[in-house]
PDB file of C-alpha atoms in Angstrom:
ATOM      1  CA  MET A  45       4.891  -9.117  -5.747  1.00 84.00           C
ATOM      2  CA  LYS A  46       3.050 -10.013  -2.598  1.00 86.00           C
ATOM      3  CA  LEU A  47       4.551  -8.668   0.700  1.00 93.00           C
ATOM      4  CA  ALA A  48       3.882  -8.868   4.389  1.00 95.00           C
ATOM      5  CA  VAL A  49       4.559  -6.480   6.912  1.00 97.00           C
ATOM      6  CA  CYS A  50       4.715  -7.775  10.593  1.00 96.00           C
ATOM      7  CA  ASP A  51       5.078  -5.140  13.250  1.00 94.00           C
ATOM      8  CA  ASP A  52       3.314  -4.228  16.509  1.00 91.00           C
ATOM      9  CA  GLN A  53       3.966  -0.743  16.191  1.00 92.00           C
ATOM     10  CA  SER A  54       1.504   0.583  13.695  1.00 93.00           C
ATOM     11  CA  GLU A  55       3.075   3.790  12.764  1.00 94.00           C
ATOM     12  CA  GLN A  56       6.328   1.847  11.774  1.00 94.00           C
ATOM     13  CA  ALA A  57       4.214  -0.767   9.839  1.00 95.00           C
ATOM     14  CA  LEU A  58       2.483   2.077   7.742  1.00 96.00           C
ATOM     15  CA  TYR A  59       5.746   3.736   7.235  1.00 96.00           C
ATOM     16  CA  VAL A  60       7.229   0.650   5.709  1.00 97.00           C
ATOM     17  CA  LYS A  61       4.133   0.070   3.593  1.00 96.00           C
ATOM     18  CA  LYS A  62       4.378   3.469   2.493  1.00 97.00           C
ATOM     19  CA  LEU A  63       8.120   2.869   1.484  1.00 97.00           C
ATOM     20  CA  ILE A  64       7.166  -0.582  -0.279  1.00 97.00           C
ATOM     21  CA  ASN A  65       4.557   1.314  -2.553  1.00 95.00           C
ATOM     22  CA  LYS A  66       6.770   4.228  -3.366  1.00 97.00           C
ATOM     23  CA  TRP A  67       9.551   1.806  -4.339  1.00 97.00           C
ATOM     24  CA  ALA A  68       6.895  -0.151  -6.489  1.00 94.00           C
ATOM     25  CA  GLU A  69       6.027   3.060  -8.197  1.00 94.00           C
ATOM     26  CA  SER A  70       9.437   3.910  -9.036  1.00 96.00           C
ATOM     27  CA  ARG A  71      10.204   0.477 -10.241  1.00 93.00           C
ATOM     28  CA  ASN A  72       6.974  -0.115 -12.335  1.00 88.00           C
ATOM     29  CA  GLU A  73       6.590  -2.842 -10.030  1.00 87.00           C
ATOM     30  CA  LYS A  74       3.019  -4.353  -8.649  1.00 81.00           C
ATOM     31  CA  CYS A  75       2.803  -5.044  -5.240  1.00 88.00           C
ATOM     32  CA  ALA A  76       0.286  -6.224  -2.723  1.00 87.00           C
ATOM     33  CA  VAL A  77       0.925  -5.386   1.045  1.00 93.00           C
ATOM     34  CA  GLU A  78      -0.606  -6.757   4.079  1.00 93.00           C
ATOM     35  CA  ILE A  79       0.057  -5.509   7.809  1.00 95.00           C
ATOM     36  CA  PHE A  80      -0.031  -7.577  10.663  1.00 96.00           C
ATOM     37  CA  GLU A  81       0.092  -6.377  13.950  1.00 94.00           C
ATOM     38  CA  ASN A  82       1.926  -9.311  15.805  1.00 94.00           C
ATOM     39  CA  ALA A  83       3.277 -12.806  14.844  1.00 95.00           C
ATOM     40  CA  GLU A  84       0.018 -14.828  15.896  1.00 95.00           C
ATOM     41  CA  ALA A  85      -1.996 -12.610  13.296  1.00 95.00           C
ATOM     42  CA  PHE A  86       0.438 -13.452  10.654  1.00 95.00           C
ATOM     43  CA  LEU A  87       0.436 -17.135  11.467  1.00 93.00           C
ATOM     44  CA  PHE A  88      -3.198 -17.345  11.480  1.00 91.00           C
ATOM     45  CA  GLU A  89      -3.321 -16.202   7.792  1.00 86.00           C
ATOM     46  CA  TYR A  90      -0.360 -18.049   6.970  1.00 86.00           C
ATOM     47  CA  GLU A  91      -1.993 -21.243   7.658  1.00 80.00           C
ATOM     48  CA  GLU A  92      -4.482 -20.577   4.921  1.00 73.00           C
ATOM     49  CA  ASN A  93      -2.365 -18.617   2.418  1.00 72.00           C
ATOM     50  CA  ARG A  94       1.676 -18.929   2.310  1.00 73.00           C
ATOM     51  CA  ALA A  95       1.953 -17.333  -1.497  1.00 72.00           C
ATOM     52  CA  TYR A  96       4.252 -14.483   0.073  1.00 85.00           C
ATOM     53  CA  ASP A  97       7.658 -13.148  -1.865  1.00 88.00           C
ATOM     54  CA  VAL A  98       8.820 -10.908   0.775  1.00 95.00           C
ATOM     55  CA  ILE A  99       8.016 -10.862   4.629  1.00 97.00           C
ATOM     56  CA  VAL A 100       9.414  -7.873   6.465  1.00 97.00           C
ATOM     57  CA  LEU A 101       9.380  -8.830  10.432  1.00 95.00           C
ATOM     58  CA  ASP A 102      10.073  -6.473  13.418  1.00 93.00           C
ATOM     59  CA  ILE A 103      12.310  -8.336  15.797  1.00 91.00           C
ATOM     60  CA  GLN A 104      11.161  -6.877  19.142  1.00 89.00           C
ATOM     61  CA  MET A 105       7.394  -8.116  19.552  1.00 89.00           C
ATOM     62  CA  LYS A 106       5.308  -9.204  22.318  1.00 86.00           C
ATOM     63  CA  LYS A 107       4.994 -12.809  22.903  1.00 88.00           C
ATOM     64  CA  MET A 108       6.294 -14.626  19.591  1.00 89.00           C
ATOM     65  CA  ASN A 109       9.313 -12.458  18.210  1.00 89.00           C
ATOM     66  CA  GLY A 110      10.511 -11.901  14.689  1.00 91.00           C
ATOM     67  CA  ILE A 111      13.186 -14.655  14.886  1.00 91.00           C
ATOM     68  CA  GLU A 112      11.153 -17.218  16.188  1.00 93.00           C
ATOM     69  CA  LEU A 113       8.408 -16.333  13.435  1.00 94.00           C
ATOM     70  CA  ALA A 114      11.040 -16.575  10.893  1.00 94.00           C
ATOM     71  CA  GLU A 115      12.194 -20.092  12.177  1.00 93.00           C
ATOM     72  CA  ILE A 116       8.308 -21.294  11.666  1.00 93.00           C
ATOM     73  CA  ILE A 117       8.204 -19.591   8.091  1.00 92.00           C
ATOM     74  CA  ARG A 118      11.281 -21.344   6.939  1.00 90.00           C
ATOM     75  CA  GLN A 119       9.927 -24.831   7.811  1.00 88.00           C
ATOM     76  CA  HIS A 120       7.502 -24.324   5.232  1.00 82.00           C
ATOM     77  CA  ASP A 121       9.293 -21.860   2.533  1.00 83.00           C
ATOM     78  CA  THR A 122      12.847 -21.440   1.793  1.00 82.00           C
ATOM     79  CA  ASN A 123      12.582 -18.966  -1.069  1.00 82.00           C
ATOM     80  CA  VAL A 124      10.625 -16.215   0.526  1.00 90.00           C
ATOM     81  CA  GLN A 125      12.662 -13.324   1.278  1.00 94.00           C
ATOM     82  CA  ILE A 126      12.857 -12.471   4.885  1.00 96.00           C
ATOM     83  CA  VAL A 127      13.574  -8.905   5.986  1.00 96.00           C
ATOM     84  CA  PHE A 128      14.270  -8.174   9.454  1.00 94.00           C
ATOM     85  CA  MET A 129      13.779  -4.894  11.341  1.00 92.00           C
ATOM     86  CA  SER A 130      15.197  -3.774  14.675  1.00 88.00           C
ATOM     87  CA  GLY A 131      16.479  -0.832  16.703  1.00 83.00           C
ATOM     88  CA  TYR A 132      19.271  -3.275  18.234  1.00 78.00           C
ATOM     89  CA  SER A 133      21.974  -5.145  16.572  1.00 78.00           C
ATOM     90  CA  ASP A 134      21.955  -8.036  18.914  1.00 76.00           C
ATOM     91  CA  TYR A 135      20.163 -10.436  16.727  1.00 70.00           C
ATOM     92  CA  ILE A 136      21.929  -9.951  13.594  1.00 74.00           C
ATOM     93  CA  ALA A 137      23.743 -13.334  13.824  1.00 73.00           C
ATOM     94  CA  LYS A 138      20.160 -14.761  14.400  1.00 73.00           C
ATOM     95  CA  GLY A 139      19.454 -13.416  11.227  1.00 72.00           C
ATOM     96  CA  TYR A 140      21.857 -15.425   9.197  1.00 74.00           C
ATOM     97  CA  ASP A 141      20.328 -18.727  10.860  1.00 81.00           C
ATOM     98  CA  VAL A 142      16.982 -18.360   9.012  1.00 89.00           C
ATOM     99  CA  ALA A 143      18.705 -17.058   5.826  1.00 88.00           C
ATOM    100  CA  ALA A 144      17.313 -13.591   5.965  1.00 92.00           C
ATOM    101  CA  LEU A 145      18.073 -11.449   3.107  1.00 92.00           C
ATOM    102  CA  HIS A 146      19.011  -8.474   4.973  1.00 93.00           C
ATOM    103  CA  TYR A 147      18.927  -6.665   8.804  1.00 92.00           C
ATOM    104  CA  LEU A 148      17.759  -3.181   8.783  1.00 92.00           C
ATOM    105  CA  MET A 149      18.240  -1.146  11.560  1.00 90.00           C
ATOM    106  CA  LYS A 150      15.696   1.375  12.785  1.00 88.00           C
ATOM    107  CA  PRO A 151      14.703   3.992  11.719  1.00 90.00           C
ATOM    108  CA  VAL A 152      14.783   2.497   8.171  1.00 91.00           C
ATOM    109  CA  SER A 153      16.137   4.663   5.568  1.00 93.00           C
ATOM    110  CA  GLU A 154      14.432   4.890   2.152  1.00 96.00           C
ATOM    111  CA  GLU A 155      17.457   4.422   0.206  1.00 96.00           C
ATOM    112  CA  LYS A 156      18.643   1.414   1.906  1.00 96.00           C
ATOM    113  CA  PHE A 157      15.262  -0.132   2.061  1.00 97.00           C
ATOM    114  CA  PHE A 158      14.868   0.190  -1.839  1.00 97.00           C
ATOM    115  CA  GLU A 159      18.175  -1.503  -2.093  1.00 97.00           C
ATOM    116  CA  VAL A 160      16.856  -4.375  -0.149  1.00 97.00           C
ATOM    117  CA  LEU A 161      13.833  -4.530  -2.188  1.00 97.00           C
ATOM    118  CA  ASP A 162      15.930  -4.587  -5.369  1.00 97.00           C
ATOM    119  CA  LYS A 163      17.767  -7.293  -4.068  1.00 96.00           C
ATOM    120  CA  ALA A 164      14.716  -9.253  -3.081  1.00 95.00           C
ATOM    121  CA  ARG A 165      13.433  -8.706  -6.516  1.00 92.00           C
ATOM    122  CA  HIS A 166      16.538 -10.179  -8.389  1.00 91.00           C
ATOM    123  CA  LYS A 167      16.550 -13.309  -5.969  1.00 89.00           C
ATOM    124  CA  LEU A 168      12.958 -14.057  -6.645  1.00 86.00           C
ATOM    125  CA  ALA A 169      13.349 -13.863 -10.310  1.00 81.00           C
ATOM    126  CA  LEU A 170      16.035 -16.644  -9.788  1.00 81.00           C
ATOM    127  CA  HIS A 171      13.427 -18.840  -8.144  1.00 75.00           C
ATOM    128  CA  LYS A 172      10.581 -18.295 -10.797  1.00 75.00           C
ATOM    129  CA  HIS A 173       8.076 -21.139 -11.294  1.00 78.00           C
ATOM    130  CA  TYR A 174       8.656 -22.118 -14.897  1.00 79.00           C
ATOM    131  CA  ILE A 175       6.381 -24.408 -16.787  1.00 84.00           C
ATOM    132  CA  LEU A 176       7.601 -26.843 -19.538  1.00 83.00           C
ATOM    133  CA  PHE A 177       5.327 -26.768 -22.318  1.00 82.00           C
ATOM    134  CA  SER A 178       5.171 -28.866 -25.839  1.00 76.00           C
ATOM    135  CA  GLY A 179       4.102 -27.359 -28.799  1.00 66.00           C
ATOM    136  CA  CYS A 180       4.696 -26.334 -32.467  1.00 62.00           C
ATOM    137  CA  GLY A 181       7.058 -29.340 -32.569  1.00 66.00           C
ATOM    138  CA  CYS A 182       9.233 -28.039 -29.853  1.00 67.00           C
ATOM    139  CA  GLU A 183       9.680 -27.986 -25.981  1.00 73.00           C
ATOM    140  CA  PHE A 184       9.782 -24.610 -24.393  1.00 75.00           C
ATOM    141  CA  LYS A 185       9.335 -23.123 -20.947  1.00 79.00           C
ATOM    142  CA  THR A 186       7.740 -19.979 -19.438  1.00 83.00           C
ATOM    143  CA  ALA A 187       7.537 -18.542 -16.114  1.00 82.00           C
ATOM    144  CA  ALA A 188       4.040 -19.222 -14.512  1.00 86.00           C
ATOM    145  CA  GLU A 189       4.381 -15.454 -13.123  1.00 83.00           C
ATOM    146  CA  ASP A 190       4.428 -14.059 -16.624  1.00 84.00           C
ATOM    147  CA  ILE A 191       1.343 -15.718 -17.903  1.00 91.00           C
ATOM    148  CA  MET A 192      -1.509 -13.326 -17.875  1.00 92.00           C
ATOM    149  CA  TYR A 193      -4.462 -15.873 -18.899  1.00 96.00           C
ATOM    150  CA  ALA A 194      -5.081 -18.989 -20.715  1.00 96.00           C
ATOM    151  CA  GLU A 195      -7.629 -19.292 -23.348  1.00 96.00           C
ATOM    152  CA  ALA A 196      -9.456 -22.631 -24.448  1.00 94.00           C
ATOM    153  CA  VAL A 197      -9.815 -22.679 -28.497  1.00 92.00           C
ATOM    154  CA  LEU A 198     -10.921 -25.818 -30.041  1.00 86.00           C
ATOM    155  CA  HIS A 199      -8.592 -28.562 -29.106  1.00 84.00           C
ATOM    156  CA  TYR A 200      -5.540 -26.159 -27.847  1.00 89.00           C
ATOM    157  CA  ILE A 201      -5.168 -23.575 -25.379  1.00 92.00           C
ATOM    158  CA  CYS A 202      -3.740 -20.206 -25.954  1.00 93.00           C
ATOM    159  CA  ILE A 203      -1.281 -18.980 -23.362  1.00 92.00           C
ATOM    160  CA  HIS A 204      -1.149 -15.165 -22.984  1.00 93.00           C
ATOM    161  CA  THR A 205       2.124 -13.922 -21.573  1.00 89.00           C
ATOM    162  CA  ILE A 206       3.381 -10.335 -21.133  1.00 81.00           C
ATOM    163  CA  SER A 207       5.352 -10.779 -23.965  1.00 79.00           C
ATOM    164  CA  GLU A 208       3.915 -13.370 -26.527  1.00 84.00           C
ATOM    165  CA  ILE A 209       1.052 -15.612 -27.061  1.00 89.00           C
ATOM    166  CA  PHE A 210       1.483 -19.554 -27.911  1.00 87.00           C
ATOM    167  CA  LYS A 211      -0.503 -22.475 -28.471  1.00 89.00           C
ATOM    168  CA  VAL A 212      -0.172 -25.986 -26.644  1.00 89.00           C
ATOM    169  CA  LYS A 213      -2.233 -28.956 -26.965  1.00 87.00           C
ATOM    170  CA  MET A 214      -3.582 -29.755 -23.431  1.00 87.00           C
ATOM    171  CA  THR A 215      -6.746 -29.367 -21.334  1.00 89.00           C
ATOM    172  CA  MET A 216      -7.612 -26.662 -18.978  1.00 90.00           C
ATOM    173  CA  THR A 217      -7.729 -29.073 -16.209  1.00 89.00           C
ATOM    174  CA  GLU A 218      -4.305 -30.226 -17.119  1.00 89.00           C
ATOM    175  CA  LEU A 219      -3.188 -26.551 -17.107  1.00 90.00           C
ATOM    176  CA  GLU A 220      -4.716 -25.687 -13.810  1.00 88.00           C
ATOM    177  CA  LYS A 221      -3.072 -28.479 -12.081  1.00 87.00           C
ATOM    178  CA  ARG A 222       0.571 -27.092 -13.429  1.00 86.00           C
ATOM    179  CA  LEU A 223      -0.285 -23.504 -12.337  1.00 86.00           C
ATOM    180  CA  LYS A 224       0.501 -22.141  -8.710  1.00 71.00           C
ATOM    181  CA  THR A 225      -2.281 -20.622  -6.713  1.00 74.00           C
ATOM    182  CA  ASP A 226      -2.095 -17.071  -8.020  1.00 86.00           C
ATOM    183  CA  PHE A 227      -4.430 -18.384 -10.985  1.00 93.00           C
ATOM    184  CA  VAL A 228      -8.232 -18.699 -10.958  1.00 94.00           C
ATOM    185  CA  ARG A 229     -10.748 -20.233 -13.413  1.00 94.00           C
ATOM    186  CA  CYS A 230     -13.140 -17.732 -14.183  1.00 95.00           C
ATOM    187  CA  HIS A 231     -15.052 -19.377 -16.981  1.00 96.00           C
ATOM    188  CA  ARG A 232     -15.082 -22.882 -18.659  1.00 93.00           C
ATOM    189  CA  SER A 233     -12.637 -21.655 -21.259  1.00 95.00           C
ATOM    190  CA  TYR A 234     -10.430 -18.916 -19.147  1.00 97.00           C
ATOM    191  CA  ILE A 235      -8.005 -18.920 -16.386  1.00 96.00           C
ATOM    192  CA  ALA A 236      -6.641 -15.632 -15.227  1.00 96.00           C
ATOM    193  CA  ASN A 237      -3.505 -14.853 -13.319  1.00 93.00           C
ATOM    194  CA  ILE A 238      -4.877 -13.020 -10.217  1.00 91.00           C
ATOM    195  CA  ARG A 239      -1.949 -10.402 -10.325  1.00 84.00           C
ATOM    196  CA  TYR A 240      -2.915  -8.881 -13.669  1.00 89.00           C
ATOM    197  CA  ILE A 241      -6.788  -8.289 -12.750  1.00 91.00           C
ATOM    198  CA  HIS A 242      -7.574  -4.570 -12.784  1.00 89.00           C
ATOM    199  CA  SER A 243     -11.261  -5.169 -11.966  1.00 91.00           C
ATOM    200  CA  ILE A 244     -14.005  -7.231 -11.588  1.00 94.00           C
ATOM    201  CA  THR A 245     -17.774  -7.493 -12.240  1.00 94.00           C
ATOM    202  CA  ARG A 246     -20.309 -10.132 -12.225  1.00 94.00           C
ATOM    203  CA  THR A 247     -20.001 -10.768 -16.087  1.00 96.00           C
ATOM    204  CA  GLU A 248     -16.327  -9.888 -16.910  1.00 96.00           C
ATOM    205  CA  ILE A 249     -12.532  -9.212 -15.784  1.00 95.00           C
ATOM    206  CA  THR A 250     -10.623  -6.315 -16.806  1.00 94.00           C
ATOM    207  CA  LEU A 251      -7.156  -6.945 -16.928  1.00 92.00           C
ATOM    208  CA  ASP A 252      -4.335  -4.453 -16.273  1.00 85.00           C
ATOM    209  CA  ASN A 253      -3.643  -4.039 -20.129  1.00 88.00           C
ATOM    210  CA  GLY A 254      -7.459  -3.313 -20.708  1.00 91.00           C
ATOM    211  CA  GLU A 255      -8.361  -7.002 -22.093  1.00 94.00           C
ATOM    212  CA  ARG A 256     -11.454  -8.321 -20.863  1.00 96.00           C
ATOM    213  CA  LEU A 257     -12.267 -12.011 -19.997  1.00 97.00           C
ATOM    214  CA  PRO A 258     -15.534 -13.430 -19.361  1.00 97.00           C
ATOM    215  CA  VAL A 259     -16.979 -14.649 -15.771  1.00 97.00           C
ATOM    216  CA  SER A 260     -19.325 -17.516 -15.390  1.00 96.00           C
ATOM    217  CA  ASN A 261     -22.232 -16.899 -13.267  1.00 94.00           C
ATOM    218  CA  ASN A 262     -21.340 -20.041 -10.815  1.00 94.00           C
ATOM    219  CA  LYS A 263     -17.679 -18.490 -10.878  1.00 94.00           C
ATOM    220  CA  TYR A 264     -18.014 -14.933  -9.815  1.00 95.00           C
ATOM    221  CA  ASN A 265     -17.963 -15.452  -5.999  1.00 95.00           C
ATOM    222  CA  LEU A 266     -14.814 -17.553  -6.298  1.00 93.00           C
ATOM    223  CA  VAL A 267     -12.819 -15.266  -8.522  1.00 94.00           C
ATOM    224  CA  ASN A 268     -14.203 -12.233  -6.258  1.00 93.00           C
ATOM    225  CA  ARG A 269     -12.843 -13.864  -3.084  1.00 91.00           C
ATOM    226  CA  GLU A 270      -9.766 -14.723  -4.542  1.00 90.00           C
ATOM    227  CA  PHE A 271      -9.043 -11.268  -5.963  1.00 90.00           C
ATOM    228  CA  LEU A 272      -9.708  -9.852  -2.490  1.00 87.00           C
ATOM    229  CA  ARG A 273      -7.601 -12.269  -0.682  1.00 82.00           C
ATOM    230  CA  TYR A 274      -4.633 -11.494  -2.974  1.00 80.00           C
ATOM    231  CA  TYR A 275      -4.829  -7.697  -2.675  1.00 73.00           C
ATOM    232  CA  ARG A 276      -6.404  -7.367   0.922  1.00 65.00           C
ATOM    233  CA  GLY A 277      -3.260  -5.421   2.101  1.00 45.00           C
TER     234      GLY A 277
END
């Protein structure tokens, strides 16, 4: 999951990030967390990268507050899970207006925050991006998020997911168009899901499960840039 924390109190933002990492470890969930010191900083990044799963917003911020920021976010994304934090209960009704997942009162308790993240993960699973494939004489679907990488083999593509491997008859270019922005073409014959990349060198990618994929000379800068962007938090 990719999360953003927007809070102009740095200590609070770091505390929330610490809770997220603790939750991720306890749930065996892989999370990338980015911190933004105000709404304007978040919007600057959001213009280029909108691939967030959960956004934790402080309400009382200078200039643009969390409610106003959430209204802008909802103009672009109806599925991202928004969680508000505040020391006051005055804005609870406003949270419903932007379909917020939850309204947490400060100081944020670990137990309650974990419950909210569990709920967010469940809702995100309901909105997974599924891709329909044709192969082996049947139609079948798989969640894009579960695809670790794809490999071109002769006239087929082998799709490697977290639980199985299957073949489809299509081109890598066709597959690229159907995948989300979390994927990167690292080689003429390979597309990798960034969320499963553990490390990168100029010649290869190592995945979390230890598998290695080749990196073309002319693809290294692109792969490295996208990897850093995804995990910049």
